[in-house]
PDB file of C-alpha atoms in Angstrom:
ATOM      1  CA  UNK A   1      43.321  16.579  34.954  1.00 45.00           C
ATOM      2  CA  UNK A   2      46.847  17.259  36.123  1.00 46.00           C
ATOM      3  CA  UNK A   3      47.481  20.867  37.126  1.00 46.00           C
ATOM      4  CA  UNK A   4      50.558  20.810  34.910  1.00 53.00           C
ATOM      5  CA  UNK A   5      48.841  19.360  31.857  1.00 75.00           C
ATOM      6  CA  UNK A   6      48.749  21.698  28.866  1.00 87.00           C
ATOM      7  CA  UNK A   7      45.731  21.061  26.678  1.00 96.00           C
ATOM      8  CA  UNK A   8      45.708  21.445  22.915  1.00 97.00           C
ATOM      9  CA  UNK A   9      43.145  23.877  21.527  1.00 97.00           C
ATOM     10  CA  UNK A  10      42.546  24.491  17.840  1.00 98.00           C
ATOM     11  CA  UNK A  11      40.998  27.837  16.868  1.00 98.00           C
ATOM     12  CA  UNK A  12      39.567  27.687  13.357  1.00 98.00           C
ATOM     13  CA  UNK A  13      39.848  31.384  12.500  1.00 96.00           C
ATOM     14  CA  UNK A  14      41.366  34.700  13.518  1.00 96.00           C
ATOM     15  CA  UNK A  15      38.959  35.975  16.190  1.00 96.00           C
ATOM     16  CA  UNK A  16      38.745  39.244  18.168  1.00 96.00           C
ATOM     17  CA  UNK A  17      41.762  39.562  20.440  1.00 96.00           C
ATOM     18  CA  UNK A  18      39.652  39.666  23.615  1.00 97.00           C
ATOM     19  CA  UNK A  19      39.072  35.910  23.427  1.00 97.00           C
ATOM     20  CA  UNK A  20      42.666  35.050  22.575  1.00 96.00           C
ATOM     21  CA  UNK A  21      43.876  37.116  25.538  1.00 97.00           C
ATOM     22  CA  UNK A  22      41.663  35.120  27.914  1.00 97.00           C
ATOM     23  CA  UNK A  23      42.935  31.803  26.594  1.00 96.00           C
ATOM     24  CA  UNK A  24      46.569  32.883  26.748  1.00 95.00           C
ATOM     25  CA  UNK A  25      46.299  34.234  30.288  1.00 96.00           C
ATOM     26  CA  UNK A  26      44.665  31.039  31.560  1.00 94.00           C
ATOM     27  CA  UNK A  27      47.912  29.156  30.997  1.00 92.00           C
ATOM     28  CA  UNK A  28      46.041  25.913  30.300  1.00 92.00           C
ATOM     29  CA  UNK A  29      46.176  25.847  26.541  1.00 93.00           C
ATOM     30  CA  UNK A  30      48.591  25.211  23.770  1.00 94.00           C
ATOM     31  CA  UNK A  31      46.826  27.355  21.174  1.00 95.00           C
ATOM     32  CA  UNK A  32      46.931  26.562  17.491  1.00 96.00           C
ATOM     33  CA  UNK A  33      45.146  29.254  15.450  1.00 96.00           C
ATOM     34  CA  UNK A  34      44.245  29.281  11.758  1.00 96.00           C
ATOM     35  CA  UNK A  35      45.402  32.891  11.523  1.00 94.00           C
ATOM     36  CA  UNK A  36      43.241  34.142   8.658  1.00 96.00           C
ATOM     37  CA  UNK A  37      39.987  36.012   8.129  1.00 93.00           C
ATOM     38  CA  UNK A  38      39.062  33.323   5.599  1.00 93.00           C
ATOM     39  CA  UNK A  39      37.668  29.899   6.586  1.00 93.00           C
ATOM     40  CA  UNK A  40      40.130  27.124   7.301  1.00 96.00           C
ATOM     41  CA  UNK A  41      40.370  24.659   4.386  1.00 96.00           C
ATOM     42  CA  UNK A  42      38.887  21.265   5.180  1.00 96.00           C
ATOM     43  CA  UNK A  43      42.222  19.455   5.019  1.00 97.00           C
ATOM     44  CA  UNK A  44      43.796  21.980   7.407  1.00 97.00           C
ATOM     45  CA  UNK A  45      40.821  21.683   9.771  1.00 97.00           C
ATOM     46  CA  UNK A  46      41.200  17.907   9.939  1.00 97.00           C
ATOM     47  CA  UNK A  47      44.934  18.262  10.515  1.00 97.00           C
ATOM     48  CA  UNK A  48      44.529  21.066  13.067  1.00 97.00           C
ATOM     49  CA  UNK A  49      42.046  19.266  15.327  1.00 98.00           C
ATOM     50  CA  UNK A  50      44.109  16.076  15.591  1.00 97.00           C
ATOM     51  CA  UNK A  51      44.586  15.291  19.273  1.00 96.00           C
ATOM     52  CA  UNK A  52      42.818  18.489  20.360  1.00 97.00           C
ATOM     53  CA  UNK A  53      41.168  18.736  23.763  1.00 98.00           C
ATOM     54  CA  UNK A  54      39.138  21.750  22.650  1.00 98.00           C
ATOM     55  CA  UNK A  55      37.930  23.302  19.396  1.00 98.00           C
ATOM     56  CA  UNK A  56      36.926  26.939  19.059  1.00 98.00           C
ATOM     57  CA  UNK A  57      34.979  27.263  15.810  1.00 98.00           C
ATOM     58  CA  UNK A  58      32.708  29.521  13.790  1.00 96.00           C
ATOM     59  CA  UNK A  59      29.318  29.031  12.141  1.00 91.00           C
ATOM     60  CA  UNK A  60      31.034  28.377   8.804  1.00 90.00           C
ATOM     61  CA  UNK A  61      32.989  25.382  10.142  1.00 95.00           C
ATOM     62  CA  UNK A  62      31.198  22.082   9.632  1.00 96.00           C
ATOM     63  CA  UNK A  63      32.002  20.005  12.697  1.00 97.00           C
ATOM     64  CA  UNK A  64      30.802  16.575  11.630  1.00 97.00           C
ATOM     65  CA  UNK A  65      31.731  12.968  12.354  1.00 97.00           C
ATOM     66  CA  UNK A  66      34.840  13.197  10.187  1.00 97.00           C
ATOM     67  CA  UNK A  67      36.146  16.145  12.234  1.00 98.00           C
ATOM     68  CA  UNK A  68      35.279  14.446  15.521  1.00 98.00           C
ATOM     69  CA  UNK A  69      37.088  11.298  14.416  1.00 98.00           C
ATOM     70  CA  UNK A  70      40.092  13.369  13.360  1.00 98.00           C
ATOM     71  CA  UNK A  71      40.166  15.048  16.773  1.00 97.00           C
ATOM     72  CA  UNK A  72      40.079  11.728  18.565  1.00 97.00           C
ATOM     73  CA  UNK A  73      39.205  10.728  22.125  1.00 96.00           C
ATOM     74  CA  UNK A  74      40.886  13.719  23.823  1.00 96.00           C
ATOM     75  CA  UNK A  75      38.181  16.136  22.658  1.00 98.00           C
ATOM     76  CA  UNK A  76      36.297  17.528  25.659  1.00 97.00           C
ATOM     77  CA  UNK A  77      34.643  20.688  24.372  1.00 98.00           C
ATOM     78  CA  UNK A  78      33.552  22.545  21.247  1.00 98.00           C
ATOM     79  CA  UNK A  79      32.964  26.264  21.707  1.00 98.00           C
ATOM     80  CA  UNK A  80      31.326  28.056  18.792  1.00 98.00           C
ATOM     81  CA  UNK A  81      31.473  31.809  18.290  1.00 96.00           C
ATOM     82  CA  UNK A  82      27.817  31.937  17.240  1.00 92.00           C
ATOM     83  CA  UNK A  83      24.274  31.711  18.485  1.00 87.00           C
ATOM     84  CA  UNK A  84      23.447  29.138  15.794  1.00 85.00           C
ATOM     85  CA  UNK A  85      24.668  25.552  16.060  1.00 90.00           C
ATOM     86  CA  UNK A  86      23.282  23.858  12.940  1.00 88.00           C
ATOM     87  CA  UNK A  87      26.904  23.474  11.732  1.00 93.00           C
ATOM     88  CA  UNK A  88      27.524  21.000  14.554  1.00 96.00           C
ATOM     89  CA  UNK A  89      26.671  17.284  14.396  1.00 96.00           C
ATOM     90  CA  UNK A  90      24.836  17.535  17.716  1.00 95.00           C
ATOM     91  CA  UNK A  91      23.680  13.916  17.965  1.00 95.00           C
ATOM     92  CA  UNK A  92      27.177  12.576  17.383  1.00 97.00           C
ATOM     93  CA  UNK A  93      28.715  15.149  19.737  1.00 97.00           C
ATOM     94  CA  UNK A  94      26.246  14.205  22.463  1.00 96.00           C
ATOM     95  CA  UNK A  95      26.946  10.519  21.933  1.00 96.00           C
ATOM     96  CA  UNK A  96      30.647  11.149  22.569  1.00 97.00           C
ATOM     97  CA  UNK A  97      30.013  13.180  25.712  1.00 96.00           C
ATOM     98  CA  UNK A  98      31.548  16.344  24.305  1.00 98.00           C
ATOM     99  CA  UNK A  99      30.285  19.622  25.784  1.00 98.00           C
ATOM    100  CA  UNK A 100      29.232  22.534  23.572  1.00 98.00           C
ATOM    101  CA  UNK A 101      29.379  26.254  24.336  1.00 98.00           C
ATOM    102  CA  UNK A 102      27.698  28.958  22.272  1.00 97.00           C
ATOM    103  CA  UNK A 103      26.823  32.688  22.438  1.00 94.00           C
ATOM    104  CA  UNK A 104      23.018  33.036  22.499  1.00 88.00           C
ATOM    105  CA  UNK A 105      22.497  36.311  24.359  1.00 86.00           C
ATOM    106  CA  UNK A 106      25.318  38.696  23.539  1.00 91.00           C
ATOM    107  CA  UNK A 107      24.338  39.391  19.923  1.00 91.00           C
ATOM    108  CA  UNK A 108      20.614  39.910  20.536  1.00 94.00           C
ATOM    109  CA  UNK A 109      20.660  43.720  20.462  1.00 96.00           C
ATOM    110  CA  UNK A 110      23.026  43.947  17.511  1.00 96.00           C
ATOM    111  CA  UNK A 111      20.953  41.544  15.420  1.00 95.00           C
ATOM    112  CA  UNK A 112      17.695  43.265  16.354  1.00 97.00           C
ATOM    113  CA  UNK A 113      19.106  46.654  15.358  1.00 98.00           C
ATOM    114  CA  UNK A 114      20.315  45.276  12.038  1.00 98.00           C
ATOM    115  CA  UNK A 115      16.914  43.705  11.396  1.00 98.00           C
ATOM    116  CA  UNK A 116      15.153  47.039  11.884  1.00 98.00           C
ATOM    117  CA  UNK A 117      17.720  48.780   9.683  1.00 98.00           C
ATOM    118  CA  UNK A 118      17.251  46.181   6.948  1.00 98.00           C
ATOM    119  CA  UNK A 119      13.469  46.410   7.196  1.00 98.00           C
ATOM    120  CA  UNK A 120      13.536  50.203   6.834  1.00 98.00           C
ATOM    121  CA  UNK A 121      16.089  50.116   4.032  1.00 98.00           C
ATOM    122  CA  UNK A 122      13.992  47.593   2.119  1.00 98.00           C
ATOM    123  CA  UNK A 123      10.594  49.177   2.759  1.00 98.00           C
ATOM    124  CA  UNK A 124      11.772  52.708   1.943  1.00 98.00           C
ATOM    125  CA  UNK A 125      13.922  51.533  -0.995  1.00 97.00           C
ATOM    126  CA  UNK A 126      17.071  53.187   0.314  1.00 98.00           C
ATOM    127  CA  UNK A 127      19.601  51.177  -1.759  1.00 97.00           C
ATOM    128  CA  UNK A 128      17.663  52.100  -4.914  1.00 97.00           C
ATOM    129  CA  UNK A 129      17.709  55.742  -3.877  1.00 97.00           C
ATOM    130  CA  UNK A 130      21.474  55.722  -3.299  1.00 97.00           C
ATOM    131  CA  UNK A 131      21.992  54.119  -6.703  1.00 96.00           C
ATOM    132  CA  UNK A 132      19.802  56.726  -8.437  1.00 96.00           C
ATOM    133  CA  UNK A 133      21.863  59.522  -6.887  1.00 96.00           C
ATOM    134  CA  UNK A 134      25.076  57.898  -8.113  1.00 96.00           C
ATOM    135  CA  UNK A 135      23.949  57.049 -11.645  1.00 96.00           C
ATOM    136  CA  UNK A 136      22.256  60.359 -12.451  1.00 96.00           C
ATOM    137  CA  UNK A 137      18.702  59.061 -12.187  1.00 95.00           C
ATOM    138  CA  UNK A 138      17.796  61.835  -9.731  1.00 96.00           C
ATOM    139  CA  UNK A 139      16.255  64.624 -11.783  1.00 94.00           C
ATOM    140  CA  UNK A 140      13.297  66.524 -10.346  1.00 91.00           C
ATOM    141  CA  UNK A 141      10.816  65.754  -7.585  1.00 90.00           C
ATOM    142  CA  UNK A 142       8.181  63.239  -8.695  1.00 94.00           C
ATOM    143  CA  UNK A 143       5.106  62.383  -6.603  1.00 95.00           C
ATOM    144  CA  UNK A 144       5.429  58.587  -6.843  1.00 95.00           C
ATOM    145  CA  UNK A 145       9.151  58.139  -7.538  1.00 95.00           C
ATOM    146  CA  UNK A 146      10.843  55.703  -5.116  1.00 95.00           C
ATOM    147  CA  UNK A 147       7.743  55.478  -2.940  1.00 97.00           C
ATOM    148  CA  UNK A 148       7.822  52.627  -0.440  1.00 97.00           C
ATOM    149  CA  UNK A 149       5.950  51.481   2.652  1.00 97.00           C
ATOM    150  CA  UNK A 150       5.872  52.798   6.210  1.00 97.00           C
ATOM    151  CA  UNK A 151       5.505  51.192   9.629  1.00 98.00           C
ATOM    152  CA  UNK A 152       2.984  53.634  11.064  1.00 98.00           C
ATOM    153  CA  UNK A 153      -0.420  51.947  11.333  1.00 98.00           C
ATOM    154  CA  UNK A 154       0.961  48.690   9.956  1.00 98.00           C
ATOM    155  CA  UNK A 155       0.700  45.056  11.034  1.00 98.00           C
ATOM    156  CA  UNK A 156       4.021  43.343  11.695  1.00 98.00           C
ATOM    157  CA  UNK A 157       4.339  39.575  11.956  1.00 98.00           C
ATOM    158  CA  UNK A 158       7.328  38.016  13.721  1.00 98.00           C
ATOM    159  CA  UNK A 159       7.977  34.329  13.125  1.00 98.00           C
ATOM    160  CA  UNK A 160       9.764  33.195  16.279  1.00 96.00           C
ATOM    161  CA  UNK A 161       9.387  35.493  19.294  1.00 96.00           C
ATOM    162  CA  UNK A 162      12.504  34.338  21.111  1.00 94.00           C
ATOM    163  CA  UNK A 163      15.219  36.627  22.468  1.00 93.00           C
ATOM    164  CA  UNK A 164      15.969  38.245  19.116  1.00 95.00           C
ATOM    165  CA  UNK A 165      12.362  38.257  17.914  1.00 97.00           C
ATOM    166  CA  UNK A 166      11.234  40.038  21.064  1.00 97.00           C
ATOM    167  CA  UNK A 167      14.094  42.553  20.779  1.00 97.00           C
ATOM    168  CA  UNK A 168      13.027  43.283  17.199  1.00 98.00           C
ATOM    169  CA  UNK A 169       9.409  43.757  18.269  1.00 98.00           C
ATOM    170  CA  UNK A 170      10.446  46.159  21.053  1.00 98.00           C
ATOM    171  CA  UNK A 171      12.274  48.326  18.543  1.00 98.00           C
ATOM    172  CA  UNK A 172       9.473  48.319  15.980  1.00 97.00           C
ATOM    173  CA  UNK A 173       6.595  49.242  18.296  1.00 96.00           C
ATOM    174  CA  UNK A 174       7.638  52.936  18.714  1.00 97.00           C
ATOM    175  CA  UNK A 175       7.301  53.391  14.941  1.00 98.00           C
ATOM    176  CA  UNK A 176       3.531  53.311  15.397  1.00 98.00           C
ATOM    177  CA  UNK A 177       2.912  49.663  14.525  1.00 98.00           C
ATOM    178  CA  UNK A 178      -0.809  48.997  14.984  1.00 98.00           C
ATOM    179  CA  UNK A 179      -0.688  45.205  15.492  1.00 98.00           C
ATOM    180  CA  UNK A 180       2.170  42.897  16.386  1.00 98.00           C
ATOM    181  CA  UNK A 181       1.472  39.283  15.463  1.00 98.00           C
ATOM    182  CA  UNK A 182       3.723  36.356  16.278  1.00 98.00           C
ATOM    183  CA  UNK A 183       3.775  32.623  15.850  1.00 97.00           C
ATOM    184  CA  UNK A 184       5.819  29.728  17.173  1.00 91.00           C
ATOM    185  CA  UNK A 185       5.456  26.474  19.043  1.00 90.00           C
ATOM    186  CA  UNK A 186       3.467  28.088  21.861  1.00 92.00           C
ATOM    187  CA  UNK A 187       2.358  31.487  23.211  1.00 96.00           C
ATOM    188  CA  UNK A 188       5.051  33.495  25.007  1.00 95.00           C
ATOM    189  CA  UNK A 189       4.214  35.350  28.263  1.00 95.00           C
ATOM    190  CA  UNK A 190       6.769  38.059  27.346  1.00 95.00           C
ATOM    191  CA  UNK A 191       4.689  38.925  24.278  1.00 97.00           C
ATOM    192  CA  UNK A 192       2.494  41.043  26.553  1.00 97.00           C
ATOM    193  CA  UNK A 193       5.326  43.549  26.718  1.00 96.00           C
ATOM    194  CA  UNK A 194       4.827  44.377  23.011  1.00 97.00           C
ATOM    195  CA  UNK A 195       1.071  43.676  22.877  1.00 97.00           C
ATOM    196  CA  UNK A 196       1.858  40.637  20.763  1.00 98.00           C
ATOM    197  CA  UNK A 197      -0.990  38.501  19.431  1.00 98.00           C
ATOM    198  CA  UNK A 198      -0.310  34.775  19.133  1.00 98.00           C
ATOM    199  CA  UNK A 199      -1.801  33.586  15.833  1.00 98.00           C
ATOM    200  CA  UNK A 200      -1.489  30.627  13.442  1.00 97.00           C
ATOM    201  CA  UNK A 201       1.195  30.981  10.781  1.00 98.00           C
ATOM    202  CA  UNK A 202      -1.365  31.362   7.973  1.00 97.00           C
ATOM    203  CA  UNK A 203      -3.005  34.266   9.788  1.00 98.00           C
ATOM    204  CA  UNK A 204       0.312  35.985  10.375  1.00 98.00           C
ATOM    205  CA  UNK A 205       1.397  35.594   6.759  1.00 98.00           C
ATOM    206  CA  UNK A 206      -1.884  36.787   5.252  1.00 98.00           C
ATOM    207  CA  UNK A 207      -2.530  39.743   7.562  1.00 98.00           C
ATOM    208  CA  UNK A 208       0.971  41.199   8.023  1.00 98.00           C
ATOM    209  CA  UNK A 209       2.357  44.152   6.100  1.00 98.00           C
ATOM    210  CA  UNK A 210       5.843  43.162   7.241  1.00 98.00           C
ATOM    211  CA  UNK A 211       6.833  39.533   7.829  1.00 98.00           C
ATOM    212  CA  UNK A 212      10.014  39.162   9.883  1.00 98.00           C
ATOM    213  CA  UNK A 213      11.621  35.728  10.200  1.00 98.00           C
ATOM    214  CA  UNK A 214      13.515  35.294  13.472  1.00 96.00           C
ATOM    215  CA  UNK A 215      13.218  31.583  14.221  1.00 94.00           C
ATOM    216  CA  UNK A 216      15.796  28.841  14.691  1.00 89.00           C
ATOM    217  CA  UNK A 217      16.630  26.472  11.872  1.00 89.00           C
ATOM    218  CA  UNK A 218      15.030  23.112  12.659  1.00 91.00           C
ATOM    219  CA  UNK A 219      13.585  20.290  10.531  1.00 92.00           C
ATOM    220  CA  UNK A 220      10.206  22.031  10.951  1.00 94.00           C
ATOM    221  CA  UNK A 221      11.410  25.443   9.796  1.00 95.00           C
ATOM    222  CA  UNK A 222      13.724  24.373   6.974  1.00 96.00           C
ATOM    223  CA  UNK A 223      12.170  25.582   3.729  1.00 97.00           C
ATOM    224  CA  UNK A 224       9.238  27.052   5.692  1.00 98.00           C
ATOM    225  CA  UNK A 225       9.038  30.133   3.467  1.00 98.00           C
ATOM    226  CA  UNK A 226       8.112  28.551   0.164  1.00 98.00           C
ATOM    227  CA  UNK A 227       5.761  29.140  -2.763  1.00 98.00           C
ATOM    228  CA  UNK A 228       2.651  28.470  -0.679  1.00 98.00           C
ATOM    229  CA  UNK A 229       3.917  30.778   2.062  1.00 98.00           C
ATOM    230  CA  UNK A 230       4.591  33.679  -0.316  1.00 98.00           C
ATOM    231  CA  UNK A 231       1.280  33.170  -2.145  1.00 98.00           C
ATOM    232  CA  UNK A 232      -0.563  33.987   1.109  1.00 98.00           C
ATOM    233  CA  UNK A 233       1.243  37.293   1.645  1.00 98.00           C
ATOM    234  CA  UNK A 234      -0.182  40.641   0.566  1.00 98.00           C
ATOM    235  CA  UNK A 235       1.147  42.044  -2.697  1.00 98.00           C
ATOM    236  CA  UNK A 236       2.207  45.125  -0.739  1.00 98.00           C
ATOM    237  CA  UNK A 237       4.006  43.195   1.991  1.00 98.00           C
ATOM    238  CA  UNK A 238       7.703  43.182   2.843  1.00 98.00           C
ATOM    239  CA  UNK A 239       9.597  39.987   3.763  1.00 98.00           C
ATOM    240  CA  UNK A 240      12.643  40.148   6.066  1.00 98.00           C
ATOM    241  CA  UNK A 241      14.915  37.262   7.071  1.00 98.00           C
ATOM    242  CA  UNK A 242      17.767  37.602   9.570  1.00 97.00           C
ATOM    243  CA  UNK A 243      17.566  34.078  10.996  1.00 95.00           C
ATOM    244  CA  UNK A 244      18.986  31.347   8.747  1.00 94.00           C
ATOM    245  CA  UNK A 245      19.085  31.188   4.964  1.00 96.00           C
ATOM    246  CA  UNK A 246      17.742  27.644   4.807  1.00 96.00           C
ATOM    247  CA  UNK A 247      14.415  28.743   6.307  1.00 97.00           C
ATOM    248  CA  UNK A 248      13.671  30.239   2.872  1.00 98.00           C
ATOM    249  CA  UNK A 249      13.240  28.542  -0.498  1.00 98.00           C
ATOM    250  CA  UNK A 250      15.160  31.154  -2.480  1.00 98.00           C
ATOM    251  CA  UNK A 251      13.864  30.025  -5.883  1.00 98.00           C
ATOM    252  CA  UNK A 252      10.313  30.542  -4.663  1.00 98.00           C
ATOM    253  CA  UNK A 253      11.260  33.896  -3.125  1.00 98.00           C
ATOM    254  CA  UNK A 254      12.703  35.022  -6.456  1.00 98.00           C
ATOM    255  CA  UNK A 255       9.484  34.037  -8.225  1.00 98.00           C
ATOM    256  CA  UNK A 256       7.375  35.906  -5.658  1.00 98.00           C
ATOM    257  CA  UNK A 257       9.476  39.066  -6.007  1.00 98.00           C
ATOM    258  CA  UNK A 258       9.845  38.908  -9.771  1.00 98.00           C
ATOM    259  CA  UNK A 259       6.124  38.357 -10.355  1.00 98.00           C
ATOM    260  CA  UNK A 260       4.996  41.054  -7.921  1.00 97.00           C
ATOM    261  CA  UNK A 261       3.428  38.520  -5.576  1.00 98.00           C
ATOM    262  CA  UNK A 262       5.134  40.416  -2.746  1.00 98.00           C
ATOM    263  CA  UNK A 263       6.554  43.926  -2.760  1.00 98.00           C
ATOM    264  CA  UNK A 264      10.113  43.437  -1.550  1.00 98.00           C
ATOM    265  CA  UNK A 265      12.493  41.358   0.549  1.00 98.00           C
ATOM    266  CA  UNK A 266      15.497  42.056   2.752  1.00 98.00           C
ATOM    267  CA  UNK A 267      17.914  39.261   3.626  1.00 98.00           C
ATOM    268  CA  UNK A 268      20.939  39.145   5.916  1.00 98.00           C
ATOM    269  CA  UNK A 269      21.237  35.369   5.526  1.00 97.00           C
ATOM    270  CA  UNK A 270      21.239  33.240   2.390  1.00 97.00           C
ATOM    271  CA  UNK A 271      21.978  29.760   1.100  1.00 96.00           C
ATOM    272  CA  UNK A 272      24.803  29.432   0.317  1.00 94.00           C
ATOM    273  CA  UNK A 273      26.927  32.080   1.980  1.00 92.00           C
ATOM    274  CA  UNK A 274      28.387  33.971   0.290  1.00 93.00           C
ATOM    275  CA  UNK A 275      25.635  34.174  -2.301  1.00 97.00           C
ATOM    276  CA  UNK A 276      27.125  33.860  -5.821  1.00 97.00           C
ATOM    277  CA  UNK A 277      27.227  37.194  -7.619  1.00 97.00           C
ATOM    278  CA  UNK A 278      25.294  35.553 -10.472  1.00 98.00           C
ATOM    279  CA  UNK A 279      22.368  34.569  -8.230  1.00 98.00           C
ATOM    280  CA  UNK A 280      18.966  35.674  -9.648  1.00 98.00           C
ATOM    281  CA  UNK A 281      17.996  37.442  -6.415  1.00 98.00           C
ATOM    282  CA  UNK A 282      20.812  39.935  -6.997  1.00 98.00           C
ATOM    283  CA  UNK A 283      19.247  41.013 -10.308  1.00 98.00           C
ATOM    284  CA  UNK A 284      16.152  42.361  -8.533  1.00 98.00           C
ATOM    285  CA  UNK A 285      15.789  45.968  -7.397  1.00 96.00           C
ATOM    286  CA  UNK A 286      13.223  44.939  -4.799  1.00 97.00           C
ATOM    287  CA  UNK A 287      15.571  42.560  -2.974  1.00 98.00           C
ATOM    288  CA  UNK A 288      18.166  43.886  -0.524  1.00 98.00           C
ATOM    289  CA  UNK A 289      20.847  41.340   0.377  1.00 98.00           C
ATOM    290  CA  UNK A 290      23.414  41.905   3.138  1.00 98.00           C
ATOM    291  CA  UNK A 291      26.491  39.705   3.803  1.00 97.00           C
ATOM    292  CA  UNK A 292      25.367  38.215   7.159  1.00 95.00           C
ATOM    293  CA  UNK A 293      26.379  41.203   9.292  1.00 95.00           C
ATOM    294  CA  UNK A 294      23.716  40.923  12.008  1.00 95.00           C
ATOM    295  CA  UNK A 295      26.208  40.952  14.883  1.00 92.00           C
ATOM    296  CA  UNK A 296      28.815  43.165  13.175  1.00 94.00           C
ATOM    297  CA  UNK A 297      29.361  45.680  15.959  1.00 95.00           C
ATOM    298  CA  UNK A 298      32.901  45.939  17.337  1.00 95.00           C
ATOM    299  CA  UNK A 299      31.833  45.662  20.975  1.00 95.00           C
ATOM    300  CA  UNK A 300      29.435  42.776  20.268  1.00 95.00           C
ATOM    301  CA  UNK A 301      32.073  40.736  18.455  1.00 95.00           C
ATOM    302  CA  UNK A 302      34.506  41.372  21.312  1.00 96.00           C
ATOM    303  CA  UNK A 303      32.030  40.123  23.908  1.00 96.00           C
ATOM    304  CA  UNK A 304      31.224  37.096  21.712  1.00 96.00           C
ATOM    305  CA  UNK A 305      34.924  36.280  21.584  1.00 97.00           C
ATOM    306  CA  UNK A 306      35.268  36.557  25.373  1.00 97.00           C
ATOM    307  CA  UNK A 307      32.246  34.336  26.007  1.00 97.00           C
ATOM    308  CA  UNK A 308      33.457  31.741  23.517  1.00 98.00           C
ATOM    309  CA  UNK A 309      36.856  31.627  25.235  1.00 98.00           C
ATOM    310  CA  UNK A 310      35.316  31.319  28.704  1.00 98.00           C
ATOM    311  CA  UNK A 311      32.984  28.556  27.516  1.00 98.00           C
ATOM    312  CA  UNK A 312      35.999  26.709  26.150  1.00 98.00           C
ATOM    313  CA  UNK A 313      38.008  27.024  29.367  1.00 97.00           C
ATOM    314  CA  UNK A 314      35.060  25.801  31.427  1.00 97.00           C
ATOM    315  CA  UNK A 315      34.714  22.784  29.166  1.00 97.00           C
ATOM    316  CA  UNK A 316      38.409  21.992  29.477  1.00 96.00           C
ATOM    317  CA  UNK A 317      38.386  22.204  33.269  1.00 95.00           C
ATOM    318  CA  UNK A 318      35.042  20.492  33.824  1.00 95.00           C
ATOM    319  CA  UNK A 319      33.480  23.556  35.415  1.00 96.00           C
ATOM    320  CA  UNK A 320      30.162  25.292  34.712  1.00 97.00           C
ATOM    321  CA  UNK A 321      30.020  27.087  31.363  1.00 97.00           C
ATOM    322  CA  UNK A 322      28.716  30.662  31.153  1.00 96.00           C
ATOM    323  CA  UNK A 323      26.583  29.500  28.210  1.00 96.00           C
ATOM    324  CA  UNK A 324      26.329  25.778  27.540  1.00 96.00           C
ATOM    325  CA  UNK A 325      24.115  24.214  24.919  1.00 94.00           C
ATOM    326  CA  UNK A 326      21.846  21.713  26.647  1.00 91.00           C
ATOM    327  CA  UNK A 327      21.613  18.673  24.402  1.00 81.00           C
TER     328      UNK A 327
END
């Protein structure tokens, strides 16, 4: 690459300024930014990537063969401001020799904290309580009114004890959790830190008071939490998902919640996103749905933006990425 060559980079959304500052100061890029908090329309995405050497995208941007074709042969790198990469056509990207950067570590703590907050809010019925205060339903003290479930002495099952799963487990143990079960492709040595017991999925689902989904979305995990899955859970158990919406069959989850098969559910991810306001899950008092805010901490988003920018620059210059997806 010529030292004087200015490379075209298309940024698919307005991102935290930290990342933009890095790209501007590098002096390598001719930046084109879709300057909006809303996703770039498909037609504008296809137009924006034309001739680009680099694409900086978000989880909501589907980077498929059509986008890659629109970008053309100049495309060297795709840097996504996310830990997930199921929005990328990985096989096609690999075939074309395009490098991919992502942000797997920087949002671990933020997502783990949100998961614990969602679990507590769901188990202790906090949104219901807030609503009762607002609508005048709070009258006098009642022994069983708004009773929920506690962590002390409980069994927690974590599906996927990776970086985020382990961070969740670390935060839950001080609440007095009696057993910490986990499942995945294989036992994890780091599970010793939280006294984690490696068990089959059926054992985890049937014995846990709280089931926390923290796995990647793969062909094996897509639709994993279905009717059979929920039928094995305790009627008093709480289901939490902060991984990917497609891991859950939402129709089957609605049936399980509506019928009392399980006690409650808390979701930070859904399919689709945003979830339509008419979706049946939103009619249930025992289902808490958040708008995918797992990493929504100012400092975390800033660091994500910086890492995404540095990954992009490394891909443009052919140097080692701080965090490259190995394909």
